mmCIF file of C-alpha atoms and ligand atoms in Angstrom:
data_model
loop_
_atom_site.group_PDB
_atom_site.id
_atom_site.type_symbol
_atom_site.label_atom_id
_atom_site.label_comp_id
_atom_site.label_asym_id
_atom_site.label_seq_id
_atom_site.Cartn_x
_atom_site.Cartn_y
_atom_site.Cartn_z
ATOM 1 C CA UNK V 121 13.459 -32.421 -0.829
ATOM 2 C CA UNK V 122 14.069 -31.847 -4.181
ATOM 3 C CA UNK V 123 11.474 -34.102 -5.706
ATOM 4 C CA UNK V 124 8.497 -32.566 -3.339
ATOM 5 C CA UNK V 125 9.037 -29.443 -4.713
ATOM 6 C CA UNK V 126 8.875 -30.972 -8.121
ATOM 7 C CA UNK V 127 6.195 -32.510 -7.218
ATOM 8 C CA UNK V 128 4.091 -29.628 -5.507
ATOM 9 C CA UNK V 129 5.688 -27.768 -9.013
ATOM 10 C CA UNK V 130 3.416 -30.427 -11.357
ATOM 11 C CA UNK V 131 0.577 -30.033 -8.811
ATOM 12 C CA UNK V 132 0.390 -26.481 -10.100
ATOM 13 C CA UNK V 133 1.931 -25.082 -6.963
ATOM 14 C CA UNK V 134 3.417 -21.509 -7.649
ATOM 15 C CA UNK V 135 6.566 -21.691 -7.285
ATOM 16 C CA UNK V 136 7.363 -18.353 -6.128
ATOM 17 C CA UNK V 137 5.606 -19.432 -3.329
ATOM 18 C CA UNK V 138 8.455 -22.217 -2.255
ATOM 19 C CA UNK V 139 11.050 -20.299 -3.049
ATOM 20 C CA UNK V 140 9.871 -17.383 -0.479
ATOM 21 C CA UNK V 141 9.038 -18.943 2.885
ATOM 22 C CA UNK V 142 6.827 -15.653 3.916
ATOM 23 C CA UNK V 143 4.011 -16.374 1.655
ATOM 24 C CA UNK V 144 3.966 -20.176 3.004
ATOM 25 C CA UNK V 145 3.577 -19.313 6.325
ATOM 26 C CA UNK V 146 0.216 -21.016 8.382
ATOM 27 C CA UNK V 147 -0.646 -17.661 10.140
ATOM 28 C CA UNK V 148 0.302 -14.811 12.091
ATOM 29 C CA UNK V 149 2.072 -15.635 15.503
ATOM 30 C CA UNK V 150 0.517 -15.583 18.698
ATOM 31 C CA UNK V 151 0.999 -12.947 21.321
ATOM 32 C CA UNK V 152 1.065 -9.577 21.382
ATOM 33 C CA UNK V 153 2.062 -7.730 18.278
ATOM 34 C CA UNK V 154 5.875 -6.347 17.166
ATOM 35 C CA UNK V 155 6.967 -4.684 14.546
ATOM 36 C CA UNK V 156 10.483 -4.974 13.877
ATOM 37 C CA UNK V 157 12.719 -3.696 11.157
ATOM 38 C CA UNK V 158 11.951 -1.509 8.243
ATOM 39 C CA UNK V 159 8.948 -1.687 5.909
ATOM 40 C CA UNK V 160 11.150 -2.471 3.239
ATOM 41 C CA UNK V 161 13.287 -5.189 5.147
ATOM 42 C CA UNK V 162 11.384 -6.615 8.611
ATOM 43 C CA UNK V 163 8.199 -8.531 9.595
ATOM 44 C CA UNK V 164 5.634 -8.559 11.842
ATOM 45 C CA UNK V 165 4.452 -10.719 15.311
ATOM 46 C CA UNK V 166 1.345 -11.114 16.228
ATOM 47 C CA UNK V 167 -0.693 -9.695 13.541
ATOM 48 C CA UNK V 168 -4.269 -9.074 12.997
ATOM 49 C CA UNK V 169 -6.405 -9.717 10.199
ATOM 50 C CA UNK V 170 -8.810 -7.695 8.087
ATOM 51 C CA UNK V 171 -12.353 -8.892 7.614
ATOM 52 C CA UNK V 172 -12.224 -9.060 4.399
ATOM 53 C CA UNK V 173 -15.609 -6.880 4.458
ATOM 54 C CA UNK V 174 -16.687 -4.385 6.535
ATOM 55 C CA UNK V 175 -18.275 -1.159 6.639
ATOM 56 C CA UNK V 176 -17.029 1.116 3.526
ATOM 57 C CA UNK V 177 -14.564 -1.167 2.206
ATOM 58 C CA UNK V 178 -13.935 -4.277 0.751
ATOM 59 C CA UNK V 179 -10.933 -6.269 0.239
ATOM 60 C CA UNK V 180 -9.580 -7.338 -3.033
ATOM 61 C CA UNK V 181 -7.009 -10.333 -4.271
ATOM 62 C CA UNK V 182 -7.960 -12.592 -1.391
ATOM 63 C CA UNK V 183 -6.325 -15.304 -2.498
ATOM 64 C CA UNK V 184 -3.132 -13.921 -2.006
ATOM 65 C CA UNK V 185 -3.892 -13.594 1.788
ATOM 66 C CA UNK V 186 -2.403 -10.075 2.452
ATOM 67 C CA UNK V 187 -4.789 -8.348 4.942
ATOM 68 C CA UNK V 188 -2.769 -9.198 7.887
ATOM 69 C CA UNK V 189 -1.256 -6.102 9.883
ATOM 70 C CA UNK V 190 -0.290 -4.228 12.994
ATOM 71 C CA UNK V 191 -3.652 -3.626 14.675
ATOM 72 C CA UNK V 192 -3.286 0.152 14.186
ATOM 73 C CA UNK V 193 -3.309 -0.660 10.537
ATOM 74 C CA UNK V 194 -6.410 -2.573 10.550
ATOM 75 C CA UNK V 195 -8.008 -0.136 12.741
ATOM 76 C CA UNK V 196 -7.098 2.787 10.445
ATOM 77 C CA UNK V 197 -8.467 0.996 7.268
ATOM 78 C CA UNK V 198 -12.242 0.498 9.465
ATOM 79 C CA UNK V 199 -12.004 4.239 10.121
ATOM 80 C CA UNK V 200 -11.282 5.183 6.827
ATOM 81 C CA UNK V 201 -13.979 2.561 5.385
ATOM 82 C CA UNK V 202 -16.678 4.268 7.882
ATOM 83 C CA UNK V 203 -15.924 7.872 7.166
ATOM 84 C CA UNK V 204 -15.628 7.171 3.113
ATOM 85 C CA UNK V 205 -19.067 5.369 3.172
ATOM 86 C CA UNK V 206 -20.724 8.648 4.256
ATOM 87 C CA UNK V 207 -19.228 10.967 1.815
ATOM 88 C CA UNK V 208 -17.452 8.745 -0.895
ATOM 89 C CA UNK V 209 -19.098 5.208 -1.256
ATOM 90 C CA UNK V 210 -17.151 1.736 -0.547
ATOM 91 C CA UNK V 211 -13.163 1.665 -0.753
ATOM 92 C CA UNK V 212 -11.250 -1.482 -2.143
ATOM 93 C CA UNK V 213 -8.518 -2.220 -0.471
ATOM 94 C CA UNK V 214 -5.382 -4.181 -1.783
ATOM 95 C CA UNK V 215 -2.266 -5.561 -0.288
ATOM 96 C CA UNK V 216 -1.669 -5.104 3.502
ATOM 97 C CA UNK V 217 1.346 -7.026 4.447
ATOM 98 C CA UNK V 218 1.809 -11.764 5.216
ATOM 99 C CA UNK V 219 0.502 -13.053 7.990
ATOM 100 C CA UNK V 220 4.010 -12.857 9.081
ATOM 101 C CA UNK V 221 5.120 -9.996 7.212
ATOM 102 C CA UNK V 222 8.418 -10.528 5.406
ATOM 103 C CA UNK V 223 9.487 -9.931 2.091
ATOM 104 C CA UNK V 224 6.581 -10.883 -1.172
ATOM 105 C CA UNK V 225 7.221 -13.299 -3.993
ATOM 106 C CA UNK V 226 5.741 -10.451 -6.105
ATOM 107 C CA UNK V 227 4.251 -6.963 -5.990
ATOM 108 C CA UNK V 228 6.361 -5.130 -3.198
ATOM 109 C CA UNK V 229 9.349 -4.020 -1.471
ATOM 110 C CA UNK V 230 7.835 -2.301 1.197
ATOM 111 C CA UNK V 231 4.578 -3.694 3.081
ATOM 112 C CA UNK V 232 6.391 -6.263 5.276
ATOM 113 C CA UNK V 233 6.035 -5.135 8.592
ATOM 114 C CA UNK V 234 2.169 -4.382 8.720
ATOM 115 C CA UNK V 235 2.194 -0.577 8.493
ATOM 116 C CA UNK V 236 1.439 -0.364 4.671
ATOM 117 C CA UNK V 237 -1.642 -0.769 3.144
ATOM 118 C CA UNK V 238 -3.152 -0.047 -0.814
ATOM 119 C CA UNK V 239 -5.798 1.844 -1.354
ATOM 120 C CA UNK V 240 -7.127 1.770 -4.788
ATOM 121 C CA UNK V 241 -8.422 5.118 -6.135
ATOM 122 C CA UNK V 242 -11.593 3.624 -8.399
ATOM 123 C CA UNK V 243 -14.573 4.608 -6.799
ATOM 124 C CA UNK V 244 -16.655 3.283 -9.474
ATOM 125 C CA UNK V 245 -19.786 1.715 -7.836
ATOM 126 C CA UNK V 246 -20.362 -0.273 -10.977
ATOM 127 C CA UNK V 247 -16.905 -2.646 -10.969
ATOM 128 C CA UNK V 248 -18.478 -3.852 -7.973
ATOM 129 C CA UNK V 249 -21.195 -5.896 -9.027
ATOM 130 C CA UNK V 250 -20.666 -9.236 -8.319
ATOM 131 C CA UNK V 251 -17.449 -8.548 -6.490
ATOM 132 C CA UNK V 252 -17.388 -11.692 -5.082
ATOM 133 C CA UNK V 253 -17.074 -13.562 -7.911
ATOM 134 C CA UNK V 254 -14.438 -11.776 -9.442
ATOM 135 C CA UNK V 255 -12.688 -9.910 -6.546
ATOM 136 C CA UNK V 256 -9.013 -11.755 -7.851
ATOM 137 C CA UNK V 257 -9.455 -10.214 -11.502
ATOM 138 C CA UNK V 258 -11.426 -6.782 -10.909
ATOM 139 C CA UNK V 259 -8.692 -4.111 -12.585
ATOM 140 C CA UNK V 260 -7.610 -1.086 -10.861
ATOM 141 C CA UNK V 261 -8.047 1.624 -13.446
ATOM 142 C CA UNK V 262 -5.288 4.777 -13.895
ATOM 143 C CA UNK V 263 -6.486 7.846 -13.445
ATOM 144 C CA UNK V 264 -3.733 9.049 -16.015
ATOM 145 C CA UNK V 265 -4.511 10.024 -19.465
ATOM 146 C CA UNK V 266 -3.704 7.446 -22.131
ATOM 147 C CA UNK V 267 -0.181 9.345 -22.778
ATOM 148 C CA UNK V 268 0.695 9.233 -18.586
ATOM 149 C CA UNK V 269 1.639 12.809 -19.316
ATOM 150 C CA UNK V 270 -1.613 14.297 -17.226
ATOM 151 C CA UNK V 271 -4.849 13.029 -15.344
ATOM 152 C CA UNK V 272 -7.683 11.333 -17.012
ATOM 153 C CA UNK V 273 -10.243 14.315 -16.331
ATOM 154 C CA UNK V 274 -13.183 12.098 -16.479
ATOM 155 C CA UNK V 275 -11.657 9.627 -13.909
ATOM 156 C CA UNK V 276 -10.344 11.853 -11.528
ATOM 157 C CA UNK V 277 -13.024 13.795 -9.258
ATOM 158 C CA UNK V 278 -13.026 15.791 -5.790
ATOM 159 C CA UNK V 279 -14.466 12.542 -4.268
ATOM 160 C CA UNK V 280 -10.348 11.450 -4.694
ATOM 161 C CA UNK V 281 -9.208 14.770 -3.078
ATOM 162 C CA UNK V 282 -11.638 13.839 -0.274
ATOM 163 C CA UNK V 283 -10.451 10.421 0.146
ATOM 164 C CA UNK V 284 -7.073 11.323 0.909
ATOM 165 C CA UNK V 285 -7.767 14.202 3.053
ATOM 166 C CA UNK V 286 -9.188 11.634 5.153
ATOM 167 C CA UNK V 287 -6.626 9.088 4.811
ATOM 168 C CA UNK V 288 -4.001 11.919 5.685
ATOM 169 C CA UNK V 289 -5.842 13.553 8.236
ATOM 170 C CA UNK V 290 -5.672 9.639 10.499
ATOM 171 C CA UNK V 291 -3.071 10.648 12.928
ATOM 172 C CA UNK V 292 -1.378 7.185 13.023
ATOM 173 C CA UNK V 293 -0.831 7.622 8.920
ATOM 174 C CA UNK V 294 2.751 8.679 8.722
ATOM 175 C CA UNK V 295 2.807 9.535 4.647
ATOM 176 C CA UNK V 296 0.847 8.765 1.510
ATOM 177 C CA UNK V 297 2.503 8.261 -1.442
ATOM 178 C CA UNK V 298 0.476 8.683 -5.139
ATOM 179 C CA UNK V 299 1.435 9.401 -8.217
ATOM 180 C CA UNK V 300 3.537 13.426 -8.933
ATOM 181 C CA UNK V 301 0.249 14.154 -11.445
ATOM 182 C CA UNK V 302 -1.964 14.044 -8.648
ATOM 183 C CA UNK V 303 -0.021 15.658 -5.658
ATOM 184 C CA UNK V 304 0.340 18.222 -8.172
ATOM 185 C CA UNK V 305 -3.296 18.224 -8.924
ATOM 186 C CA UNK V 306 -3.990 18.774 -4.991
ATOM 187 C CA UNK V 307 -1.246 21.508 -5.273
ATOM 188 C CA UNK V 308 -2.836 23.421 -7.644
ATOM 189 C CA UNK V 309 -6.261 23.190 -6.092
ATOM 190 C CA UNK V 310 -6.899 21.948 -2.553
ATOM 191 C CA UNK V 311 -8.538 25.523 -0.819
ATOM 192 C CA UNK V 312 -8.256 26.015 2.741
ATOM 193 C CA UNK V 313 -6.533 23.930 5.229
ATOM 194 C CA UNK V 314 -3.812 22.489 3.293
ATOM 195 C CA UNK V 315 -1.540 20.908 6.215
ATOM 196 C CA UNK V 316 -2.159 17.347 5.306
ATOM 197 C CA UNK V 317 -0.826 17.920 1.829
ATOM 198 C CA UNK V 318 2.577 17.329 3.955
ATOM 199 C CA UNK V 319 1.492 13.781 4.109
ATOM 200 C CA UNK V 320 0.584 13.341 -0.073
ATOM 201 C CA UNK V 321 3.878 12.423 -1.208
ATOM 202 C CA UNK V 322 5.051 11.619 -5.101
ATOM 203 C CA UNK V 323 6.297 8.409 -5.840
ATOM 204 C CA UNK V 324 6.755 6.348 -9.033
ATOM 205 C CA UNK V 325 3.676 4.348 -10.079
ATOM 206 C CA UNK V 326 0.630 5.087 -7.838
ATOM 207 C CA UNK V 327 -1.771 6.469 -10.381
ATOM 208 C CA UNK V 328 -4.164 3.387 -10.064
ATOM 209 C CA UNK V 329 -4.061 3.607 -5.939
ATOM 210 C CA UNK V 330 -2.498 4.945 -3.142
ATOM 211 C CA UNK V 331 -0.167 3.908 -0.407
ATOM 212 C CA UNK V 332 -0.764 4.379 3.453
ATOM 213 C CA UNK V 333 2.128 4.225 5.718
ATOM 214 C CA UNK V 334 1.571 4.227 9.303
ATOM 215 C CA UNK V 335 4.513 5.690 12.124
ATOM 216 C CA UNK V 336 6.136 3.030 14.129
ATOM 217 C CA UNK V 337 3.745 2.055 16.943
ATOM 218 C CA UNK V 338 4.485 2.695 20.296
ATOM 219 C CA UNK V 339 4.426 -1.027 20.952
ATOM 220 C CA UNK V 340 7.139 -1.982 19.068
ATOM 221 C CA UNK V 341 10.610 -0.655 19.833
ATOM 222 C CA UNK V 342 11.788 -2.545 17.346
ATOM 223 C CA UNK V 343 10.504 -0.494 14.455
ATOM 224 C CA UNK V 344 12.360 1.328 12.688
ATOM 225 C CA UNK V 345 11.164 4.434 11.584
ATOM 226 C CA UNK V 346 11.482 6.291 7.726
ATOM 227 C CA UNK V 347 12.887 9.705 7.718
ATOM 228 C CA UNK V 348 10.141 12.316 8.696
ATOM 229 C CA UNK V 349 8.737 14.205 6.007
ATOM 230 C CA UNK V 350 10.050 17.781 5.189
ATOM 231 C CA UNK V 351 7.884 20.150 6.607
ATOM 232 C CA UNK V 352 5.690 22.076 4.324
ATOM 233 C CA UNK V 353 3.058 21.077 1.615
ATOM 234 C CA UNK V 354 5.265 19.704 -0.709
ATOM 235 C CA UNK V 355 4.246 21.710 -3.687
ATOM 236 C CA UNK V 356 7.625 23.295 -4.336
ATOM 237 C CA UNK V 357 10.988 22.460 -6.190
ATOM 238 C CA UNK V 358 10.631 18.189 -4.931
ATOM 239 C CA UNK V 359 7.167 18.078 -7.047
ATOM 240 C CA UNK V 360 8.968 19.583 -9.949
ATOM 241 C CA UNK V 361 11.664 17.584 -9.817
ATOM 242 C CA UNK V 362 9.572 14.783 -11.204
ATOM 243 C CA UNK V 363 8.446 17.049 -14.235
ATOM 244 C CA UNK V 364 11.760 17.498 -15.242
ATOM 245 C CA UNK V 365 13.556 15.877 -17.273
ATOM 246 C CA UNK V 366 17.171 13.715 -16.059
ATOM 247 C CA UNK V 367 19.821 13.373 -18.141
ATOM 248 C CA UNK V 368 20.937 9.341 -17.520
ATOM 249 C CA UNK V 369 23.960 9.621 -14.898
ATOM 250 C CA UNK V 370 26.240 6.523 -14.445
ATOM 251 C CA UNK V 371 24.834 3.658 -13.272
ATOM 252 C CA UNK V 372 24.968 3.235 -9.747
ATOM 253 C CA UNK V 373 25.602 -0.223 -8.431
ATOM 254 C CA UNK V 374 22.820 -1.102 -5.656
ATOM 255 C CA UNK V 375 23.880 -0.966 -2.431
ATOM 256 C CA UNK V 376 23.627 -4.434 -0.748
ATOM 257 C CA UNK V 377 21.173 -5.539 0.900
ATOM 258 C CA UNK V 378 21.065 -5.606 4.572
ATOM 259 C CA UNK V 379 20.258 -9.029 6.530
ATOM 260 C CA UNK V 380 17.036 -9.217 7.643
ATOM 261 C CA UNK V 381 16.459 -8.450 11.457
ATOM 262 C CA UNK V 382 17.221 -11.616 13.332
ATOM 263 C CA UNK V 383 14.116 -11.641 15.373
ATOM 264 C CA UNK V 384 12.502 -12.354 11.875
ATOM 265 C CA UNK V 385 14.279 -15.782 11.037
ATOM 266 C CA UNK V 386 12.666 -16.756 14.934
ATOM 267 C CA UNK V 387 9.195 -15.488 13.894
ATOM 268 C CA UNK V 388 9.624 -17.561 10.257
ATOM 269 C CA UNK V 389 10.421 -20.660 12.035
ATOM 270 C CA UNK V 390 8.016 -19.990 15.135
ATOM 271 C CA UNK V 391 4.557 -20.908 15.811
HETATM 272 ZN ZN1 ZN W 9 1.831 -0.211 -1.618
#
């Protein structure tokens, strides 16, 4: 055993790919599809896949074979493709979840039980110019300012505001999370109906795309569902909270990590 995976090692195989059975998987089960467990600890039967076209979007990093997901997700990243391409121009999508779901060699915690998807927030018709070719190395520019303390003001435009009003406004998308610069951004300027700024929520990192998390579907009992959001827009003491600054408290030890659901190690080892 030992001397394959040497041997795949000197053929140039990654080898974060051996060591993490999800990523080596031939394909999504058959059968209808299950989600079970949490998005940060779970998988995913019976997945579909997302051309990796369509109208309004296009997929990015295929070669590390992430646009599998629960239906719902696929069908929510169409809709949102269709409705950009009239008002915003052609989405790129990132990482959805494994053909299997599961836990990634790289990237992620969440995204393994086909409810999360990455949106990226350049809407620059230009990067796209012979996409094809260079789909795996096209960057995802910030839309912070060089210092991270602020938004690039040339970068960021109302065509991102409208973007995620329609992402939020899906009913199947539980919560978005983007960077606390530009929910506070949408705080400070979104007019009008402002209910689906209950969805926008801050999170670390985000500032060169966004994250869509879809509710458990009503297929899968098995799903285990995140806390609901607070009710409100959001724009109150938890924004500020991540303009403030926090004095280092003891390090806490991380709490262990659970087993994964066992209905996962059967899907691994399934066809
Ligand atoms: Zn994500």
């Amino acid at each position: 055993m030992r001397s394959i995976r040497r041997a795949l090692i000197f053929l140039g195989f990654p080898t974060a790919l051996l060591a993490n059975p999800w990523a080596a998987v031939p394909g999504p089960t058959a059968g209808p599809p299950r989600v079970i467990g949490q998005t940060t600890n779970g998988c995913i039967a019976g997945a579909a896949e997302l051309p990796t076209e369509g109208d309004g979007y296009l997929v990015m990093h295929l070669e590390r074979k992430r646009y599998f997901g629960h239906p719902s997700l696929i069908r929510t990243i169409r809709t949102l493709g269709a409705r950009a391409h009239e008002a915003i121009g052609v989405i790129q999508v990132g990482d959805l979840s494994q053909a299997r779901g599961g836990p990634m060699p790289f990237g992620h915690r969440s995204h393994q039980t086909g409810l999360d998807a990455d949106i990226w927030f350049n809407l620059d018709p230009g990067l796209f110019r012979n996409a094809d070719r260079w789909r795996a190395n096209i960057p995802a520019p910030s839309l912070l300012n060089r210092a991270g303390n602020g938004l690039n003001r040339r970068l960021w435009s109302r065509q991102h505001e409208r973007l995620l009003k329609l992402a939020a406004t899906i009913p199947e998308v539980d919560r978005i999370f983007v960077n606390a610069h530009i929910k506070r951004e949408l705080c400070r300027t979104v007019q009008g109906d402002r209910s689906w700024l209950q969805k926008i929520r801050p999170w670390f990192g985000h500032d060169d795309h966004f994250h869509v998390r879809l509710v458990c579907p009503s297929d899968s009992p098995e799903c285990i569902r995140q806390d609901p959001v607070p009710p409100g827009d959001g724009c109150d003491s938890s924004l500020s909270w991540w303009f403030q600054k926090h004095p280092p408290g003891p390090a806490k030890p991380a709490p262990p990590k659970p087993p994964m659901p066992e209905a996962c190690q059967a899907l691994l080892n399934g066809d």
